[in-house]
Coordinates of C-alpha atoms in Angstrom, one line a residue:
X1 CA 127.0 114.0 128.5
X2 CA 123.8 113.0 130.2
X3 CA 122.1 116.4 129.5
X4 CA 122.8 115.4 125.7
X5 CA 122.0 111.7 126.0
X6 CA 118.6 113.0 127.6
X7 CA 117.8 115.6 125.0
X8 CA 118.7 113.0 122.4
X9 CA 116.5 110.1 124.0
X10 CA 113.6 112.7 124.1
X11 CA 114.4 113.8 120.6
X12 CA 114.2 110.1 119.5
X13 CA 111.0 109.5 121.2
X14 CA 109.0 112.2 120.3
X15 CA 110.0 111.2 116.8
X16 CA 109.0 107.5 117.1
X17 CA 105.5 108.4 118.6
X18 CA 104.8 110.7 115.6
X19 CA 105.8 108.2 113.0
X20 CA 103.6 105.8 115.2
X21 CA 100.5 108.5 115.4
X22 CA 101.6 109.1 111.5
X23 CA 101.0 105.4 110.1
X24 CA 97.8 104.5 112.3
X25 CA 96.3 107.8 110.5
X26 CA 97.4 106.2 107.5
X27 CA 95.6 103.0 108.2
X28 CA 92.7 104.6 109.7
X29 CA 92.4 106.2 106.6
X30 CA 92.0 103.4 104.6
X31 CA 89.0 103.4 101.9
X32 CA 86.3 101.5 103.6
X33 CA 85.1 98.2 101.7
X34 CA 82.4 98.2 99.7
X35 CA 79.8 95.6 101.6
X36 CA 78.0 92.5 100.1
X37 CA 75.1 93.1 100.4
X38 CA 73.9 90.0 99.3
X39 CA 76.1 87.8 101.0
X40 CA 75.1 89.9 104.4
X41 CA 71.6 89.2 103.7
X42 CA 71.7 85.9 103.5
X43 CA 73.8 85.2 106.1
X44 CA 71.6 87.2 108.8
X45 CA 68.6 85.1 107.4
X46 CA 70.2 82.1 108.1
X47 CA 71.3 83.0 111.4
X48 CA 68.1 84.4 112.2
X49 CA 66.5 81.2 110.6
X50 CA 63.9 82.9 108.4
X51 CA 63.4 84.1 105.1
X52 CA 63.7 87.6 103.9
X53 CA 60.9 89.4 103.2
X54 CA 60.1 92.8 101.4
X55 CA 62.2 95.5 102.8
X56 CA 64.5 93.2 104.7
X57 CA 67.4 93.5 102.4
X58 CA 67.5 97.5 102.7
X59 CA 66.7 97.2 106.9
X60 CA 70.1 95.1 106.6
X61 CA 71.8 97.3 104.5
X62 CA 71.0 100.1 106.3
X63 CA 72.1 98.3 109.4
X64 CA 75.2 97.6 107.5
X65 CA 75.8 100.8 106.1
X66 CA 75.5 103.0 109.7
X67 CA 77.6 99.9 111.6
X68 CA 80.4 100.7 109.2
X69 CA 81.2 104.3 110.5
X70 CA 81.5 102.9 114.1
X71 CA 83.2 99.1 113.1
X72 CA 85.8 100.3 110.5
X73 CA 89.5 100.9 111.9
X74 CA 90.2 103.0 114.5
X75 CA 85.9 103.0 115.1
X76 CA 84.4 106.7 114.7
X77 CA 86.6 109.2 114.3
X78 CA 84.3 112.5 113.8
X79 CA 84.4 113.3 117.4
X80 CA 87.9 111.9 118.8
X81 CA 89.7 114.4 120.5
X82 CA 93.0 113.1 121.0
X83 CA 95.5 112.3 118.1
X84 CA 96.3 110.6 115.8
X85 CA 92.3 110.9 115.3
X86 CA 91.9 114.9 116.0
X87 CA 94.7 115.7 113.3
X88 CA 92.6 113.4 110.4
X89 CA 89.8 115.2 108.2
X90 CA 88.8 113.3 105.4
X91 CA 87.8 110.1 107.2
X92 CA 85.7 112.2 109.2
X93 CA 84.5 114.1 106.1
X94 CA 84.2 110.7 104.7
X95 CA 81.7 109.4 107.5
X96 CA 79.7 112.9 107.4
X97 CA 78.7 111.7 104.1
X98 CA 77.7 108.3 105.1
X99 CA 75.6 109.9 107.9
X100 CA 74.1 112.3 105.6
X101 CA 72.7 109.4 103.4
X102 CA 72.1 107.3 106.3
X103 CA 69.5 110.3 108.1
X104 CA 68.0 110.4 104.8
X105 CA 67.1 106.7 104.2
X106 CA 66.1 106.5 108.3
X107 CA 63.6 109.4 107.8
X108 CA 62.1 108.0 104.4
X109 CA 61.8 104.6 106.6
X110 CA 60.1 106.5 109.3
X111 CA 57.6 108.6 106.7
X112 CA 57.3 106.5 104.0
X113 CA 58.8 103.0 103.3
X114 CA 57.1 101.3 107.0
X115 CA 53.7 102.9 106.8
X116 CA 51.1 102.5 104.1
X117 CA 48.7 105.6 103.8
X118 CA 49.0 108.8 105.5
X119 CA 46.5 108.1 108.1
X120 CA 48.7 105.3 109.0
X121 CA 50.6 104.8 112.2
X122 CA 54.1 104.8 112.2
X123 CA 56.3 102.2 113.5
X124 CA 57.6 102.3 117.2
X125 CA 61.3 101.3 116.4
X126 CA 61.8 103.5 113.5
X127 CA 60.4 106.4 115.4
X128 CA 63.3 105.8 118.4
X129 CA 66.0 104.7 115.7
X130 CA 65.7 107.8 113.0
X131 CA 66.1 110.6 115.7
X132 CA 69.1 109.6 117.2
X133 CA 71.0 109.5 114.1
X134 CA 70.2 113.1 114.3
X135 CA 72.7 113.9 117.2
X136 CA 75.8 116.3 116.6
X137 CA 78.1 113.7 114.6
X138 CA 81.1 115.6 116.7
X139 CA 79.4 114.8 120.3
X140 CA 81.2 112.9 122.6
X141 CA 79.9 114.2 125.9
X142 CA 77.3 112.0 126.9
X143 CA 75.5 110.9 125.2
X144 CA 78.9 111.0 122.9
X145 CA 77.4 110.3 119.0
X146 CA 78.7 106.8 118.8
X147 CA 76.2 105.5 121.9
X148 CA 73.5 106.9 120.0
X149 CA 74.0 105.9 116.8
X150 CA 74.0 102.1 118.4
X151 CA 71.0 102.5 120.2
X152 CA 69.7 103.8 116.9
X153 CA 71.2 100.2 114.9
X154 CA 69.9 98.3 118.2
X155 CA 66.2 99.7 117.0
X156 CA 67.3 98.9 113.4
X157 CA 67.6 94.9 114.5
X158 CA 64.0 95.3 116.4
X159 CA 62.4 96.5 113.5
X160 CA 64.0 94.0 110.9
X161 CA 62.8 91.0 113.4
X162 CA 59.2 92.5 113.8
X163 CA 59.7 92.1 110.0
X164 CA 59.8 88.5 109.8
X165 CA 58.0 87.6 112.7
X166 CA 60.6 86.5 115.5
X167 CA 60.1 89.9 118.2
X168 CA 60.5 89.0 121.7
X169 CA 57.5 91.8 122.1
X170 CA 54.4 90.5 122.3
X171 CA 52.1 92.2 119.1
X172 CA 55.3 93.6 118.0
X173 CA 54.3 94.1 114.2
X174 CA 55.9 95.8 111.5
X175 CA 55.5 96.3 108.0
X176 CA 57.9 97.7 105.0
X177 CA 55.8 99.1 101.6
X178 CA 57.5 98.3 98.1
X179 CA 55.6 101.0 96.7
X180 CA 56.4 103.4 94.0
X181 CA 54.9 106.1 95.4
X182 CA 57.6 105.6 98.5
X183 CA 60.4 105.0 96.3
X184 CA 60.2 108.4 94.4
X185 CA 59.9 109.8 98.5
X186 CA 63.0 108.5 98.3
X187 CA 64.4 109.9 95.5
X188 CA 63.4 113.4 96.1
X189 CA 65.2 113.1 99.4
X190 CA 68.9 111.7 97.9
X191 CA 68.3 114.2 94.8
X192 CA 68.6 117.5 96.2
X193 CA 71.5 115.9 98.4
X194 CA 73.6 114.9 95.5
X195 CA 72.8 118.3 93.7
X196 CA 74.6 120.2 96.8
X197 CA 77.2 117.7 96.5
X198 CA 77.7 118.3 92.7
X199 CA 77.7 122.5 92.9
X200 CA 80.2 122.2 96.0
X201 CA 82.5 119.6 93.9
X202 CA 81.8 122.1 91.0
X203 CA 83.0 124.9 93.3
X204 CA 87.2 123.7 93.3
X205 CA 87.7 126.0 90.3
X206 CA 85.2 129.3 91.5
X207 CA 82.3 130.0 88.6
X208 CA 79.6 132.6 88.3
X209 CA 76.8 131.1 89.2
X210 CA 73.5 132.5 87.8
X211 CA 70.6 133.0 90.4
X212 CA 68.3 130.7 89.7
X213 CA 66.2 130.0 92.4
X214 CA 62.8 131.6 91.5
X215 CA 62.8 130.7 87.9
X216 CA 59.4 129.2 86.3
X217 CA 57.5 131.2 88.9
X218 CA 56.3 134.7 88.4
X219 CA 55.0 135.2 91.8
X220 CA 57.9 133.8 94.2
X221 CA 59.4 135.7 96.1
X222 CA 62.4 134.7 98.9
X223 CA 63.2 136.1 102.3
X224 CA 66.4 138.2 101.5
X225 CA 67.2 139.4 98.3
X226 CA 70.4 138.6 96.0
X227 CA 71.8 139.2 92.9
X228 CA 71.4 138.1 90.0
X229 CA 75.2 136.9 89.5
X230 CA 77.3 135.2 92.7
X231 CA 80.7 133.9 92.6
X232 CA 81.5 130.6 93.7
X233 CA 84.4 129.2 95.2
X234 CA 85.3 126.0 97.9
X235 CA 88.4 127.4 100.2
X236 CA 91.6 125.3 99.5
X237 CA 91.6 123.9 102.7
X238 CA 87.5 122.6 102.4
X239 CA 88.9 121.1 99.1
X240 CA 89.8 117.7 100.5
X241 CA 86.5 117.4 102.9
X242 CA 84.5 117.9 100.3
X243 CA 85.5 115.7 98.2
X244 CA 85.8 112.9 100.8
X245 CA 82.2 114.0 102.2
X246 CA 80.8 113.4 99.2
X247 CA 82.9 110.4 98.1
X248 CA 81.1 108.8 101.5
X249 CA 77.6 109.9 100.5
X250 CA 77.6 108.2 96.9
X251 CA 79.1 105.0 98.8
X252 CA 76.2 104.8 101.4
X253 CA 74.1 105.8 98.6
X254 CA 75.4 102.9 96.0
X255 CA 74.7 100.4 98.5
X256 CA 71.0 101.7 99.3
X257 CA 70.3 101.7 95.8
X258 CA 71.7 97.8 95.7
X259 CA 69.3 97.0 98.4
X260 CA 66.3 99.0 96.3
X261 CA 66.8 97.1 93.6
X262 CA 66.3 94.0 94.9
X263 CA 63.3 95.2 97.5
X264 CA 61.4 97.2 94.7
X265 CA 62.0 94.6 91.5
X266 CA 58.5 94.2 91.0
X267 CA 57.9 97.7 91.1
X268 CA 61.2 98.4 89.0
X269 CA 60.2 95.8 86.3
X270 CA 56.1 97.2 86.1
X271 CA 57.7 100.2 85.2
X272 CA 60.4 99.1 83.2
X273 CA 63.2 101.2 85.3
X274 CA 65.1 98.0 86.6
X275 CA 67.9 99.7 83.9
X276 CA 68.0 103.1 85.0
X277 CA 68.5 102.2 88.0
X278 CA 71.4 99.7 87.2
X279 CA 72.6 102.9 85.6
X280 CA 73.1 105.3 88.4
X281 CA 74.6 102.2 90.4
X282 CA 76.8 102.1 87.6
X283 CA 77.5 106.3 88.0
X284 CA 78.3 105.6 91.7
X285 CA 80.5 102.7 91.8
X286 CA 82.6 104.7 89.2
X287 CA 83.1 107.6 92.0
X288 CA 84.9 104.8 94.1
X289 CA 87.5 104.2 91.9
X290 CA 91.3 104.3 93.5
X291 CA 92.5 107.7 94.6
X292 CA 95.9 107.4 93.5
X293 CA 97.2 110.8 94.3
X294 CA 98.4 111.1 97.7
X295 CA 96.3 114.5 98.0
X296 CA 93.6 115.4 96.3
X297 CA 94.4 117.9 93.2
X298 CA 92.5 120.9 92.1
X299 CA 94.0 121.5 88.6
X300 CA 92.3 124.3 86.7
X301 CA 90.2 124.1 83.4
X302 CA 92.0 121.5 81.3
X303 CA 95.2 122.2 82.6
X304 CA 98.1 119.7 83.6
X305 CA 96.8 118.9 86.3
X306 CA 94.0 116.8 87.2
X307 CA 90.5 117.8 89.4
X308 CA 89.7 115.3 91.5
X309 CA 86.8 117.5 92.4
X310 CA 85.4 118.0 88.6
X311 CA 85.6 114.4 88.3
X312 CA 83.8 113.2 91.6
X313 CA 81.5 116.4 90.5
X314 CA 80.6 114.6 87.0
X315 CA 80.2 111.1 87.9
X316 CA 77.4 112.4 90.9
X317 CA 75.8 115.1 88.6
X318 CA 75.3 112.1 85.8
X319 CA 73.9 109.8 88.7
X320 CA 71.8 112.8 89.6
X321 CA 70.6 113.3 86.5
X322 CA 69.6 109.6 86.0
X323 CA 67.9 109.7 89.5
X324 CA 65.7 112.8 88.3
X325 CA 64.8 110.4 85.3
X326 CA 64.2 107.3 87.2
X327 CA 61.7 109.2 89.4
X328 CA 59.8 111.1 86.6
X329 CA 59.6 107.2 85.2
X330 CA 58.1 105.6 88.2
X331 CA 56.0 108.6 88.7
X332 CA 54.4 108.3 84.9
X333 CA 55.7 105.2 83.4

């Protein structure tokens, strides 16, 4: 009797801890939500008692954006190695995507959006901040990822209060250009990104994809050589990280675009783009609809079942496409 009342309380309890490890994944896995970014800006103005200035907004957003990976529940999951956190993949896949976007808008803000000319030098904090969002997102030896990407926000906060004059460092200056000329840096940065993420979304049903890459030049050549013809096709069990991945880039990516809008308007209105770029905002915020499914499906061609893939695919390849158009605007409009 008490070798079965032992198996038995053993049985029970192993059960109860995997229900418990079963529903925190669940709630872990929660769809972040979305941020206001107004309502965020405003409210760090008024606590830092100052008035935005040009390029606040996106410092805050960007602040904003990389604080959500780590503040969300059950923090950052990328590099947890004990469950329920190991056994998850697509809120991991989902915060690769953030990062992704995030590394891209830090390295525009290092290059382009806080310096002026070329010859110009580039800002202290933004040159400690944008490398250490660089660090293996799956680290956590020390330094583990998270640490870093804090000391990399903590930069983040110098730099925005160097913006509006209230640095405890003496001289501590710092600028942000609403320029055209940096916003289309911009752009060419997030447009390759969300052309990747398109052809791998694209990739759920296989397709012959047609070599491409050294069209329009007679005289390019590339390291190795390949055929004319390759067939492409995401493994069933990358379906779901993919999709999440780049679910997690187009909502970083929604929310820098918010923030662009409102640091570039004068540069948006001189060259009348203020409605493209409404346009891809629109494109993105689509992509976040509810996933209803419990899994994400991969039906085939316009069969029963639905793509989740071919639709994510579509709504980022229609923002990409109005990106491509916004830039060739501010670049000749």
């Amino acid at each position: 009797m008490n070798i079965n009342f032992s198996a038995k309380t053993i049985g029970v309890s192993i059960a109860s801890v995997f229900l418990l490890f079963y529903f925190v994944g669940v709630y872990w896995s929660f769809a972040v939500e979305p941020i206001d970014i107004q309502h965020e800006v405003t409210s760090a103005a008024t606590a830092d008692n100052v008035a935005p200035v040009i390029g606040y907004t996106t410092t805050t957003t960007l602040i904003k954006v990389a604080s959500s990976i780590l503040d969300k529940p059950g923090g950052y999951l990328s590099n947890d190695a004990l469950p329920p956190g190991v056994f998850l993949d697509n809120m991991p896949s989902w915060e690769f995507g953030v990062l992704e976007m995030v590394r891209d808008m830090a390295l525009v803000l290092r290059k382009d959006f806080s310096r002026s000319q070329s010859q110009s030098l580039e800002n202290t904090h933004i040159k400690k901040a944008q490398p250490k969002f660089n660090i293996d997102n799956k680290s956590w030896a020390m330094p583990s990822a998270e640490s870093e990407y804090r000391k990399a926000i903590d930069h983040l906060y110098k730099y925005r209060n160097a913006l509006v004059g209230i640095s405890t460092i003496k001289d501590d200056h710092a600028q942000f250009y609403a320029r055209a000329d940096n916003l289309t840096s911009y752009l060419d940065e997030i447009q390759k990104r969300l052309g990747s993420y398109s052809q791998r979304l694209s990739a759920s049903v296989g397709k012959d994809k047609i070599n491409t890459d050294l069209a329009g030049d007679s005289v390019a050549r590339q390291s190795t050589f390949e055929g004319s013809h390759s067939q492409l096709r995401t493994s069933w069990f990358q379906l779901d990280n993919v999709f999440y991945e780049s679910r997690g880039a187009a909502w970083a990516l929604l929310h820098f675009l918010k923030a662009i809008e409102i640091d570039f308007d004068s540069v948006l209105k001189n060259k009348n783009a203020t409605i493209s770029l409404q346009q891809i905002i629109r494109e993105l915020e689509a992509s976040q609809q509810t996933l209803w499914s419990p899994m994400v499906l991969n039906g085939d061609g316009f069969g029963m079942l639905a793509n989740h893939s071919l639709v994510m695919a579509n709504y980022i390849s229609r923002a990409n496409a109005a990106l491509i158009d916004l830039n060739e605007l501010l670049r000749k409009g």
